[in-house]
Structures are given as C-alpha cells and as structure tokens.
Amino acid sequence: MKIFDTMQRRKVDFKPLVPGKVSMYVCGPTVYNLIHIGNARPMIVFDAFRRYMEYKGYEVNYVSNFTDVDDKIIKAANEEGVDSSVISERYIKECKKDMADLNVKPATTHPKATEEIDGMIDMISTLIEKGHAYVAEDGTVYFSVESDKNYGKLSHKDMDEMMSGLRDLKVTGEDQKRNVNDFVLWKPKKEGEPSWPSPWCDGRPGWHIECSVMSKKYLGETIDIHAGGEDLIFPHHENEIAQSECCSGKIFSNYWMHNGFLNINGLKMSKSLGNFFTVRDITAQYDPMVLRLFILSAHYRQPLNFSREVMDQAKASYERILNCTDKLNELKNSAAGDVLTTDEEAAKAQIEGFVKAFEDAMDDDNNTANASTAVFEIVRIANATTNDKSTKAYVDYVYSTIKTLCDGVLGVNTERKSDNLDEEVEKLIAERTAARKAKNFARADEIRNQLTSMGIILEDTREGVKWKRA
C-alpha cells in the first residue's frame, strides 16, 4: 500500500509501527453549529480509508476529537445566555447524528478538549521546562518557534520568509511575543468565558495543544497516520508537530494525509456568497448515501466541486447500485443450485478482475474514485449475467461481493430504505391491478402514467406487478 505523505511530498510505502495494527488521528470539528459538507469530506474519505485497512485485516485504533472550547462556541453561548457546554454538547449530538446518517463509523475514541485539560497543562509545563515555551506577564504561555530548528518541515515554509511576511504585522494583545510566529499554548480567562486553574493563570488552552495531548494519550507519542483537511497543514498541524516533538523528542507521526477543498459551483463555500450548505441541508434533498458517493467519486487529495448537477449524477449512480441489489435480493429468494455454470464461472472471473482493480485503487493512496469505477463495472456485469435461471451460488457470490466492497469498504449502503413513497406506490399498484380486473383500462393507464411521473417503472410479470425506480 502506498500513501501520499504531505511531509515528503510523494507517495511512499506504508509500514505500520506495529505489524497488523494502525494508529490514526483525524482532526474533528469545532462544535458550535451543524457540520457543513466541507466538514463531511475528511470524515467520509478517512472513514473509507479506515474501512479498507480493516478489510485488509488491520486492527485500527482511530481517534477523532471534538473541539468543545473555542471562541465561536463561547460567542454562541453568550448570545443564547447559556453555558458553553450547552452549545458544545448540543452540536456534538447533532454531529454524531449526521455522521451516522453518512455511515461514518464512530471513532475508537472521540475525546473532547474540556476533558483533557490536565494533560494539556502537563505538556505545557514540560515545554516550559525544556525551554520551548515561555510565560508572558499576563500569564499567557507561548510556544517559541525559534527553539525548534525543524519548525516548518510539514508545510515546507522557511522561517525567514515567514518572518519577513509578518514583521510589520501588529496584533492587539500579542506584543508580548518574542517572535511574531510564536503561538498560544495557554491564555488568560476573560469575562464570560469558561476557565480552568493552571500554574500560570486561570484560563483555557490554545487550539493546537489539544490534538497533541489527545493523540499522545490515546495513541502514543509516535503514531502511524495523522490526517485532516489541507487547510490544517499550516498552522495547526505544523504547530502540533512542533509542540509534540519538542516535548517527547520523538517523531510525532510517520505519515500525514490531507484532503483537498470542497468548492461550490467552482467557488469557495461562504455564507457571504450564499453558497454555504450544512450536511442537513443536503440530506433533506438527497439520500445521505448520495452525498457519500459523491464525495468518494473524486480522489481525496483533489479539489472537489459541488453542484446540483453532480449531485443528480451521484443520485442516478446510487440508484444503479440499488436497482442491482434489489434484483439480486429477489433472485436470492428463488434461485437454486450450488454449482456455477460455465458462463457463470467466466463472469465470476471477470468480477474477480474488478475486485483486484478495486483493491489496487485503494492500495494506491486511497483512490476511491477508481475503486468506485470498479464497483460499477461489477454492477454492470451483475445486471448482464443474472436472471431467473442463475444458480444460487452465483447470485450469492455477486451479491456478497458488491456488499463487501460497497457497504463494507466504501461505506455506501446497498439496501434500499423503505419510505412513505414505497407505501404510496404499493397503494397505487393495488388500485391499478383492481382497475385492470374491472376492465377500467383508462384508469389503469392513468395510474401507470402517474407512477412514471414519480420516477417509478412498472413491470408486469407472471408473478405479478413489480416496480423499480427509474
């Protein structure tokens, strides 16, 4: 398996620290509102990566945090006149609901910043003792970037260049810094903010320190993979590396994976542009699996452009999968025979070739785009080679293969959900059947046309009327 490592800027062979086990940390959301579709991209692409690792037989320890103390959370709490924990707990619950709808597996551990304060204080104390951090007069603790000769190695930024770009920048309240690039590890409390006691002042942690502490606690001082959106490369992940490695003296993470941005109709998603969509906005109009399939349709490192047109294409693609598994489910109940025919053996060999293509794609830096293409090739073969004369052995093989790759690895559910439309369709079909028996063919045709306008296709068979979505 190869992974594109952001640190090395190239694909490299993946070798875990412990054979058969993978330790992976993925930065989670700041919980002050419903998650947006940009938040959903790393959740989905790294969930698929995790699933594939498990498919390959690895035991994956997957940690993803919730940032539950932050300026935006505090602002929302003050506006509502409630404690900040009310806001964070509300949106952790909503985030977990969206993740479940998108079939994102719960992390092995979902730590919260407010529950790891003691560990943050310990790490900050160690950094001060080692000369990598200093305390300002008001109790603010800063990390000294000049104390870390390797600072900038992930983002490949040169310290002198950063200095020249920021030399004239004046930030209110930050004149205590020794270097404009120094970042906050601990900050004094302000009125209306949650705070915790520390050796320096009552206050709260800076943003970057939480992930270093959580990663160390739940995965160890050196981990296999750290992942997140490319917007986190600098400063967040750069700062994580600096404080973690200066504290432990060890490599923080052996591999770094970053997903590309998600744009809306070619533009950056922004509330000011009116193109800001939460996951809830989109799943009110599309099945959550359509959104998941859309996100997996591109390589995770490439920019992904969201539009109604591409969502409709993803919807049609998902319907192809569902129609196929609907057919296979029906055949499973009626098929017989446990020995494949010669034609079925040939078709199975074709499918096995696409299973290999799927695995090759996933082994090549989590290429879910090519892996999805392989799945649709298997769906195509399944539609062409299964019928009421197929053996049960062949139908079971095709069905289990699609289930394993779709449901198991890509995380795209292949069982059609029963909904109110199903009930309405069944009632109309019953009415049409009654009309035909009564020789009221005009009404029967009227109902068929109504169902067609609803995207429902009827098939009159010897076993009765069957239907599917167009």
PDB file of N, CA, C and O in Angstrom, residues 261-320:
ATOM      1  N   PHE A 261      -9.846  20.742  -0.882  1.00  0.00           N
ATOM      2  CA  PHE A 261     -11.015  21.554  -0.548  1.00  0.00           C
ATOM      3  C   PHE A 261     -12.252  21.095  -1.315  1.00  0.00           C
ATOM      4  O   PHE A 261     -12.161  20.506  -2.397  1.00  0.00           O
ATOM      5  N   LEU A 262     -13.410  21.390  -0.759  1.00  0.00           N
ATOM      6  CA  LEU A 262     -14.673  21.202  -1.445  1.00  0.00           C
ATOM      7  C   LEU A 262     -15.209  22.584  -1.809  1.00  0.00           C
ATOM      8  O   LEU A 262     -15.414  23.427  -0.933  1.00  0.00           O
ATOM      9  N   ASN A 263     -15.412  22.812  -3.105  1.00  0.00           N
ATOM     10  CA  ASN A 263     -15.919  24.097  -3.583  1.00  0.00           C
ATOM     11  C   ASN A 263     -17.375  23.965  -4.025  1.00  0.00           C
ATOM     12  O   ASN A 263     -17.849  22.864  -4.319  1.00  0.00           O
ATOM     13  N   ILE A 264     -18.066  25.077  -4.087  1.00  0.00           N
ATOM     14  CA  ILE A 264     -19.466  25.109  -4.502  1.00  0.00           C
ATOM     15  C   ILE A 264     -19.564  25.838  -5.834  1.00  0.00           C
ATOM     16  O   ILE A 264     -19.283  27.038  -5.902  1.00  0.00           O
ATOM     17  N   ASN A 265     -19.932  25.100  -6.878  1.00  0.00           N
ATOM     18  CA  ASN A 265     -20.015  25.696  -8.221  1.00  0.00           C
ATOM     19  C   ASN A 265     -18.748  26.467  -8.572  1.00  0.00           C
ATOM     20  O   ASN A 265     -18.794  27.571  -9.126  1.00  0.00           O
ATOM     21  N   GLY A 266     -17.605  25.880  -8.192  1.00  0.00           N
ATOM     22  CA  GLY A 266     -16.320  26.473  -8.531  1.00  0.00           C
ATOM     23  C   GLY A 266     -15.839  27.551  -7.583  1.00  0.00           C
ATOM     24  O   GLY A 266     -14.741  28.086  -7.760  1.00  0.00           O
ATOM     25  N   LEU A 267     -16.618  27.882  -6.565  1.00  0.00           N
ATOM     26  CA  LEU A 267     -16.244  28.939  -5.617  1.00  0.00           C
ATOM     27  C   LEU A 267     -16.102  28.364  -4.214  1.00  0.00           C
ATOM     28  O   LEU A 267     -16.725  27.357  -3.867  1.00  0.00           O
ATOM     29  N   LYS A 268     -15.282  29.024  -3.409  1.00  0.00           N
ATOM     30  CA  LYS A 268     -15.128  28.618  -2.015  1.00  0.00           C
ATOM     31  C   LYS A 268     -16.460  28.783  -1.292  1.00  0.00           C
ATOM     32  O   LYS A 268     -17.174  29.767  -1.491  1.00  0.00           O
ATOM     33  N   MET A 269     -16.809  27.804  -0.462  1.00  0.00           N
ATOM     34  CA  MET A 269     -18.058  27.873   0.283  1.00  0.00           C
ATOM     35  C   MET A 269     -17.997  29.009   1.294  1.00  0.00           C
ATOM     36  O   MET A 269     -17.046  29.130   2.062  1.00  0.00           O
ATOM     37  N   SER A 270     -19.010  29.872   1.297  1.00  0.00           N
ATOM     38  CA  SER A 270     -19.008  31.034   2.176  1.00  0.00           C
ATOM     39  C   SER A 270     -20.436  31.495   2.429  1.00  0.00           C
ATOM     40  O   SER A 270     -21.253  31.558   1.498  1.00  0.00           O
ATOM     41  N   LYS A 271     -20.741  31.817   3.675  1.00  0.00           N
ATOM     42  CA  LYS A 271     -22.071  32.332   3.996  1.00  0.00           C
ATOM     43  C   LYS A 271     -22.332  33.647   3.285  1.00  0.00           C
ATOM     44  O   LYS A 271     -23.454  33.926   2.862  1.00  0.00           O
ATOM     45  N   SER A 272     -21.288  34.458   3.135  1.00  0.00           N
ATOM     46  CA  SER A 272     -21.452  35.765   2.486  1.00  0.00           C
ATOM     47  C   SER A 272     -21.816  35.618   1.013  1.00  0.00           C
ATOM     48  O   SER A 272     -22.463  36.497   0.433  1.00  0.00           O
ATOM     49  N   LEU A 273     -21.417  34.499   0.392  1.00  0.00           N
ATOM     50  CA  LEU A 273     -21.736  34.257  -1.018  1.00  0.00           C
ATOM     51  C   LEU A 273     -23.071  33.525  -1.183  1.00  0.00           C
ATOM     52  O   LEU A 273     -23.528  33.298  -2.302  1.00  0.00           O
ATOM     53  N   GLY A 274     -23.663  33.134  -0.069  1.00  0.00           N
ATOM     54  CA  GLY A 274     -24.936  32.428  -0.125  1.00  0.00           C
ATOM     55  C   GLY A 274     -24.817  31.012  -0.646  1.00  0.00           C
ATOM     56  O   GLY A 274     -25.800  30.440  -1.134  1.00  0.00           O
ATOM     57  N   ASN A 275     -23.630  30.433  -0.564  1.00  0.00           N
ATOM     58  CA  ASN A 275     -23.427  29.066  -1.070  1.00  0.00           C
ATOM     59  C   ASN A 275     -22.919  28.138   0.031  1.00  0.00           C
ATOM     60  O   ASN A 275     -22.127  27.245  -0.203  1.00  0.00           O
ATOM     61  N   PHE A 276     -23.390  28.378   1.240  1.00  0.00           N
ATOM     62  CA  PHE A 276     -22.968  27.611   2.405  1.00  0.00           C
ATOM     63  C   PHE A 276     -24.029  26.548   2.696  1.00  0.00           C
ATOM     64  O   PHE A 276     -25.200  26.882   2.904  1.00  0.00           O
ATOM     65  N   PHE A 277     -23.625  25.273   2.702  1.00  0.00           N
ATOM     66  CA  PHE A 277     -24.585  24.195   2.916  1.00  0.00           C
ATOM     67  C   PHE A 277     -24.148  23.286   4.051  1.00  0.00           C
ATOM     68  O   PHE A 277     -23.015  22.800   4.064  1.00  0.00           O
ATOM     69  N   THR A 278     -25.041  23.056   4.993  1.00  0.00           N
ATOM     70  CA  THR A 278     -24.780  22.053   6.017  1.00  0.00           C
ATOM     71  C   THR A 278     -25.108  20.672   5.446  1.00  0.00           C
ATOM     72  O   THR A 278     -25.802  20.540   4.421  1.00  0.00           O
ATOM     73  N   VAL A 279     -24.606  19.649   6.117  1.00  0.00           N
ATOM     74  CA  VAL A 279     -24.960  18.284   5.726  1.00  0.00           C
ATOM     75  C   VAL A 279     -26.473  18.114   5.789  1.00  0.00           C
ATOM     76  O   VAL A 279     -27.092  17.489   4.912  1.00  0.00           O
ATOM     77  N   ARG A 280     -27.074  18.702   6.804  1.00  0.00           N
ATOM     78  CA  ARG A 280     -28.531  18.591   6.982  1.00  0.00           C
ATOM     79  C   ARG A 280     -29.292  19.225   5.811  1.00  0.00           C
ATOM     80  O   ARG A 280     -30.337  18.719   5.398  1.00  0.00           O
ATOM     81  N   ASP A 281     -28.756  20.340   5.270  1.00  0.00           N
ATOM     82  CA  ASP A 281     -29.378  20.978   4.094  1.00  0.00           C
ATOM     83  C   ASP A 281     -29.445  20.000   2.923  1.00  0.00           C
ATOM     84  O   ASP A 281     -30.461  19.910   2.226  1.00  0.00           O
ATOM     85  N   ILE A 282     -28.345  19.293   2.694  1.00  0.00           N
ATOM     86  CA  ILE A 282     -28.244  18.419   1.520  1.00  0.00           C
ATOM     87  C   ILE A 282     -29.004  17.115   1.723  1.00  0.00           C
ATOM     88  O   ILE A 282     -29.683  16.629   0.815  1.00  0.00           O
ATOM     89  N   THR A 283     -28.932  16.552   2.925  1.00  0.00           N
ATOM     90  CA  THR A 283     -29.608  15.273   3.152  1.00  0.00           C
ATOM     91  C   THR A 283     -31.117  15.439   3.285  1.00  0.00           C
ATOM     92  O   THR A 283     -31.853  14.448   3.324  1.00  0.00           O
ATOM     93  N   ALA A 284     -31.589  16.685   3.360  1.00  0.00           N
ATOM     94  CA  ALA A 284     -33.038  16.919   3.293  1.00  0.00           C
ATOM     95  C   ALA A 284     -33.541  16.743   1.865  1.00  0.00           C
ATOM     96  O   ALA A 284     -34.734  16.525   1.644  1.00  0.00           O
ATOM     97  N   GLN A 285     -32.612  16.825   0.898  1.00  0.00           N
ATOM     98  CA  GLN A 285     -32.994  16.732  -0.518  1.00  0.00           C
ATOM     99  C   GLN A 285     -32.478  15.459  -1.186  1.00  0.00           C
ATOM    100  O   GLN A 285     -33.036  15.037  -2.205  1.00  0.00           O
ATOM    101  N   TYR A 286     -31.407  14.889  -0.644  1.00  0.00           N
ATOM    102  CA  TYR A 286     -30.813  13.686  -1.219  1.00  0.00           C
ATOM    103  C   TYR A 286     -30.586  12.656  -0.117  1.00  0.00           C
ATOM    104  O   TYR A 286     -30.344  13.016   1.044  1.00  0.00           O
ATOM    105  N   ASP A 287     -30.620  11.399  -0.501  1.00  0.00           N
ATOM    106  CA  ASP A 287     -30.239  10.348   0.431  1.00  0.00           C
ATOM    107  C   ASP A 287     -28.802  10.609   0.881  1.00  0.00           C
ATOM    108  O   ASP A 287     -27.947  10.967   0.065  1.00  0.00           O
ATOM    109  N   PRO A 288     -28.501  10.463   2.173  1.00  0.00           N
ATOM    110  CA  PRO A 288     -27.128  10.682   2.639  1.00  0.00           C
ATOM    111  C   PRO A 288     -26.090   9.860   1.885  1.00  0.00           C
ATOM    112  O   PRO A 288     -24.948  10.285   1.727  1.00  0.00           O
ATOM    113  N   MET A 289     -26.499   8.695   1.379  1.00  0.00           N
ATOM    114  CA  MET A 289     -25.562   7.856   0.627  1.00  0.00           C
ATOM    115  C   MET A 289     -25.196   8.492  -0.717  1.00  0.00           C
ATOM    116  O   MET A 289     -24.123   8.230  -1.261  1.00  0.00           O
ATOM    117  N   VAL A 290     -26.070   9.342  -1.247  1.00  0.00           N
ATOM    118  CA  VAL A 290     -25.754  10.068  -2.480  1.00  0.00           C
ATOM    119  C   VAL A 290     -24.619  11.053  -2.209  1.00  0.00           C
ATOM    120  O   VAL A 290     -23.672  11.171  -2.997  1.00  0.00           O
ATOM    121  N   LEU A 291     -24.698  11.750  -1.067  1.00  0.00           N
ATOM    122  CA  LEU A 291     -23.627  12.678  -0.690  1.00  0.00           C
ATOM    123  C   LEU A 291     -22.330  11.915  -0.451  1.00  0.00           C
ATOM    124  O   LEU A 291     -21.252  12.350  -0.892  1.00  0.00           O
ATOM    125  N   ARG A 292     -22.420  10.777   0.206  1.00  0.00           N
ATOM    126  CA  ARG A 292     -21.210   9.981   0.460  1.00  0.00           C
ATOM    127  C   ARG A 292     -20.598   9.505  -0.851  1.00  0.00           C
ATOM    128  O   ARG A 292     -19.378   9.602  -1.045  1.00  0.00           O
ATOM    129  N   LEU A 293     -21.436   8.998  -1.758  1.00  0.00           N
ATOM    130  CA  LEU A 293     -20.937   8.515  -3.033  1.00  0.00           C
ATOM    131  C   LEU A 293     -20.317   9.643  -3.847  1.00  0.00           C
ATOM    132  O   LEU A 293     -19.267   9.466  -4.490  1.00  0.00           O
ATOM    133  N   PHE A 294     -20.930  10.821  -3.803  1.00  0.00           N
ATOM    134  CA  PHE A 294     -20.372  11.985  -4.498  1.00  0.00           C
ATOM    135  C   PHE A 294     -18.975  12.319  -3.970  1.00  0.00           C
ATOM    136  O   PHE A 294     -18.035  12.536  -4.741  1.00  0.00           O
ATOM    137  N   ILE A 295     -18.815  12.341  -2.661  1.00  0.00           N
ATOM    138  CA  ILE A 295     -17.521  12.694  -2.066  1.00  0.00           C
ATOM    139  C   ILE A 295     -16.457  11.656  -2.411  1.00  0.00           C
ATOM    140  O   ILE A 295     -15.292  11.999  -2.656  1.00  0.00           O
ATOM    141  N   LEU A 296     -16.850  10.395  -2.495  1.00  0.00           N
ATOM    142  CA  LEU A 296     -15.888   9.338  -2.818  1.00  0.00           C
ATOM    143  C   LEU A 296     -15.614   9.231  -4.316  1.00  0.00           C
ATOM    144  O   LEU A 296     -14.732   8.480  -4.724  1.00  0.00           O
ATOM    145  N   SER A 297     -16.347  10.002  -5.127  1.00  0.00           N
ATOM    146  CA  SER A 297     -16.196   9.907  -6.581  1.00  0.00           C
ATOM    147  C   SER A 297     -14.946  10.611  -7.096  1.00  0.00           C
ATOM    148  O   SER A 297     -14.609  10.498  -8.275  1.00  0.00           O
ATOM    149  N   ALA A 298     -14.265  11.351  -6.242  1.00  0.00           N
ATOM    150  CA  ALA A 298     -13.023  12.034  -6.628  1.00  0.00           C
ATOM    151  C   ALA A 298     -11.907  11.583  -5.699  1.00  0.00           C
ATOM    152  O   ALA A 298     -12.152  11.141  -4.573  1.00  0.00           O
ATOM    153  N   HIS A 299     -10.668  11.682  -6.165  1.00  0.00           N
ATOM    154  CA  HIS A 299      -9.532  11.366  -5.298  1.00  0.00           C
ATOM    155  C   HIS A 299      -9.497  12.377  -4.157  1.00  0.00           C
ATOM    156  O   HIS A 299      -9.686  13.577  -4.358  1.00  0.00           O
ATOM    157  N   TYR A 300      -9.243  11.885  -2.944  1.00  0.00           N
ATOM    158  CA  TYR A 300      -9.369  12.732  -1.765  1.00  0.00           C
ATOM    159  C   TYR A 300      -8.434  13.942  -1.767  1.00  0.00           C
ATOM    160  O   TYR A 300      -8.736  14.975  -1.159  1.00  0.00           O
ATOM    161  N   ARG A 301      -7.293  13.846  -2.468  1.00  0.00           N
ATOM    162  CA  ARG A 301      -6.354  14.974  -2.454  1.00  0.00           C
ATOM    163  C   ARG A 301      -6.710  16.058  -3.470  1.00  0.00           C
ATOM    164  O   ARG A 301      -6.135  17.148  -3.437  1.00  0.00           O
ATOM    165  N   GLN A 302      -7.646  15.756  -4.375  1.00  0.00           N
ATOM    166  CA  GLN A 302      -8.015  16.717  -5.412  1.00  0.00           C
ATOM    167  C   GLN A 302      -9.151  17.617  -4.937  1.00  0.00           C
ATOM    168  O   GLN A 302      -9.996  17.201  -4.145  1.00  0.00           O
ATOM    169  N   PRO A 303      -9.203  18.866  -5.461  1.00  0.00           N
ATOM    170  CA  PRO A 303     -10.364  19.714  -5.148  1.00  0.00           C
ATOM    171  C   PRO A 303     -11.630  19.033  -5.658  1.00  0.00           C
ATOM    172  O   PRO A 303     -11.609  18.350  -6.680  1.00  0.00           O
ATOM    173  N   LEU A 304     -12.721  19.221  -4.958  1.00  0.00           N
ATOM    174  CA  LEU A 304     -13.994  18.597  -5.335  1.00  0.00           C
ATOM    175  C   LEU A 304     -15.037  19.690  -5.493  1.00  0.00           C
ATOM    176  O   LEU A 304     -15.230  20.511  -4.587  1.00  0.00           O
ATOM    177  N   ASN A 305     -15.693  19.717  -6.639  1.00  0.00           N
ATOM    178  CA  ASN A 305     -16.667  20.771  -6.906  1.00  0.00           C
ATOM    179  C   ASN A 305     -18.088  20.249  -6.714  1.00  0.00           C
ATOM    180  O   ASN A 305     -18.509  19.300  -7.376  1.00  0.00           O
ATOM    181  N   PHE A 306     -18.808  20.876  -5.815  1.00  0.00           N
ATOM    182  CA  PHE A 306     -20.192  20.503  -5.517  1.00  0.00           C
ATOM    183  C   PHE A 306     -21.150  21.333  -6.360  1.00  0.00           C
ATOM    184  O   PHE A 306     -21.004  22.550  -6.473  1.00  0.00           O
ATOM    185  N   SER A 307     -22.143  20.663  -6.962  1.00  0.00           N
ATOM    186  CA  SER A 307     -23.206  21.364  -7.680  1.00  0.00           C
ATOM    187  C   SER A 307     -24.420  20.446  -7.708  1.00  0.00           C
ATOM    188  O   SER A 307     -24.317  19.243  -7.453  1.00  0.00           O
ATOM    189  N   ARG A 308     -25.563  21.007  -8.018  1.00  0.00           N
ATOM    190  CA  ARG A 308     -26.780  20.191  -8.120  1.00  0.00           C
ATOM    191  C   ARG A 308     -26.628  19.155  -9.236  1.00  0.00           C
ATOM    192  O   ARG A 308     -27.115  18.032  -9.131  1.00  0.00           O
ATOM    193  N   GLU A 309     -25.965  19.556 -10.301  1.00  0.00           N
ATOM    194  CA  GLU A 309     -25.801  18.661 -11.440  1.00  0.00           C
ATOM    195  C   GLU A 309     -25.029  17.404 -11.040  1.00  0.00           C
ATOM    196  O   GLU A 309     -25.434  16.286 -11.357  1.00  0.00           O
ATOM    197  N   VAL A 310     -23.908  17.589 -10.332  1.00  0.00           N
ATOM    198  CA  VAL A 310     -23.111  16.412  -9.959  1.00  0.00           C
ATOM    199  C   VAL A 310     -23.818  15.592  -8.881  1.00  0.00           C
ATOM    200  O   VAL A 310     -23.667  14.363  -8.834  1.00  0.00           O
ATOM    201  N   MET A 311     -24.608  16.248  -8.047  1.00  0.00           N
ATOM    202  CA  MET A 311     -25.379  15.501  -7.051  1.00  0.00           C
ATOM    203  C   MET A 311     -26.460  14.659  -7.731  1.00  0.00           C
ATOM    204  O   MET A 311     -26.716  13.511  -7.329  1.00  0.00           O
ATOM    205  N   ASP A 312     -27.069  15.198  -8.767  1.00  0.00           N
ATOM    206  CA  ASP A 312     -28.066  14.423  -9.511  1.00  0.00           C
ATOM    207  C   ASP A 312     -27.411  13.237 -10.214  1.00  0.00           C
ATOM    208  O   ASP A 312     -28.001  12.152 -10.306  1.00  0.00           O
ATOM    209  N   GLN A 313     -26.186  13.440 -10.692  1.00  0.00           N
ATOM    210  CA  GLN A 313     -25.453  12.331 -11.307  1.00  0.00           C
ATOM    211  C   GLN A 313     -25.131  11.255 -10.263  1.00  0.00           C
ATOM    212  O   GLN A 313     -25.250  10.052 -10.546  1.00  0.00           O
ATOM    213  N   ALA A 314     -24.742  11.697  -9.077  1.00  0.00           N
ATOM    214  CA  ALA A 314     -24.452  10.744  -7.998  1.00  0.00           C
ATOM    215  C   ALA A 314     -25.724  10.007  -7.580  1.00  0.00           C
ATOM    216  O   ALA A 314     -25.686   8.804  -7.269  1.00  0.00           O
ATOM    217  N   LYS A 315     -26.838  10.709  -7.595  1.00  0.00           N
ATOM    218  CA  LYS A 315     -28.129  10.083  -7.263  1.00  0.00           C
ATOM    219  C   LYS A 315     -28.454   8.980  -8.263  1.00  0.00           C
ATOM    220  O   LYS A 315     -28.872   7.879  -7.879  1.00  0.00           O
ATOM    221  N   ALA A 316     -28.251   9.272  -9.553  1.00  0.00           N
ATOM    222  CA  ALA A 316     -28.511   8.268 -10.589  1.00  0.00           C
ATOM    223  C   ALA A 316     -27.572   7.077 -10.436  1.00  0.00           C
ATOM    224  O   ALA A 316     -27.974   5.913 -10.615  1.00  0.00           O
ATOM    225  N   SER A 317     -26.316   7.344 -10.096  1.00  0.00           N
ATOM    226  CA  SER A 317     -25.340   6.264  -9.899  1.00  0.00           C
ATOM    227  C   SER A 317     -25.731   5.389  -8.707  1.00  0.00           C
ATOM    228  O   SER A 317     -25.635   4.158  -8.767  1.00  0.00           O
ATOM    229  N   TYR A 318     -26.173   6.024  -7.645  1.00  0.00           N
ATOM    230  CA  TYR A 318     -26.582   5.262  -6.460  1.00  0.00           C
ATOM    231  C   TYR A 318     -27.806   4.408  -6.774  1.00  0.00           C
ATOM    232  O   TYR A 318     -27.918   3.260  -6.322  1.00  0.00           O
ATOM    233  N   GLU A 319     -28.711   4.951  -7.599  1.00  0.00           N
ATOM    234  CA  GLU A 319     -29.903   4.195  -7.979  1.00  0.00           C
ATOM    235  C   GLU A 319     -29.516   2.949  -8.769  1.00  0.00           C
ATOM    236  O   GLU A 319     -30.149   1.894  -8.634  1.00  0.00           O
ATOM    237  N   ARG A 320     -28.466   3.038  -9.586  1.00  0.00           N
ATOM    238  CA  ARG A 320     -27.980   1.865 -10.319  1.00  0.00           C
ATOM    239  C   ARG A 320     -27.564   0.758  -9.358  1.00  0.00           C
ATOM    240  O   ARG A 320     -27.854  -0.418  -9.581  1.00  0.00           O
TER     241      ARG A 320
END
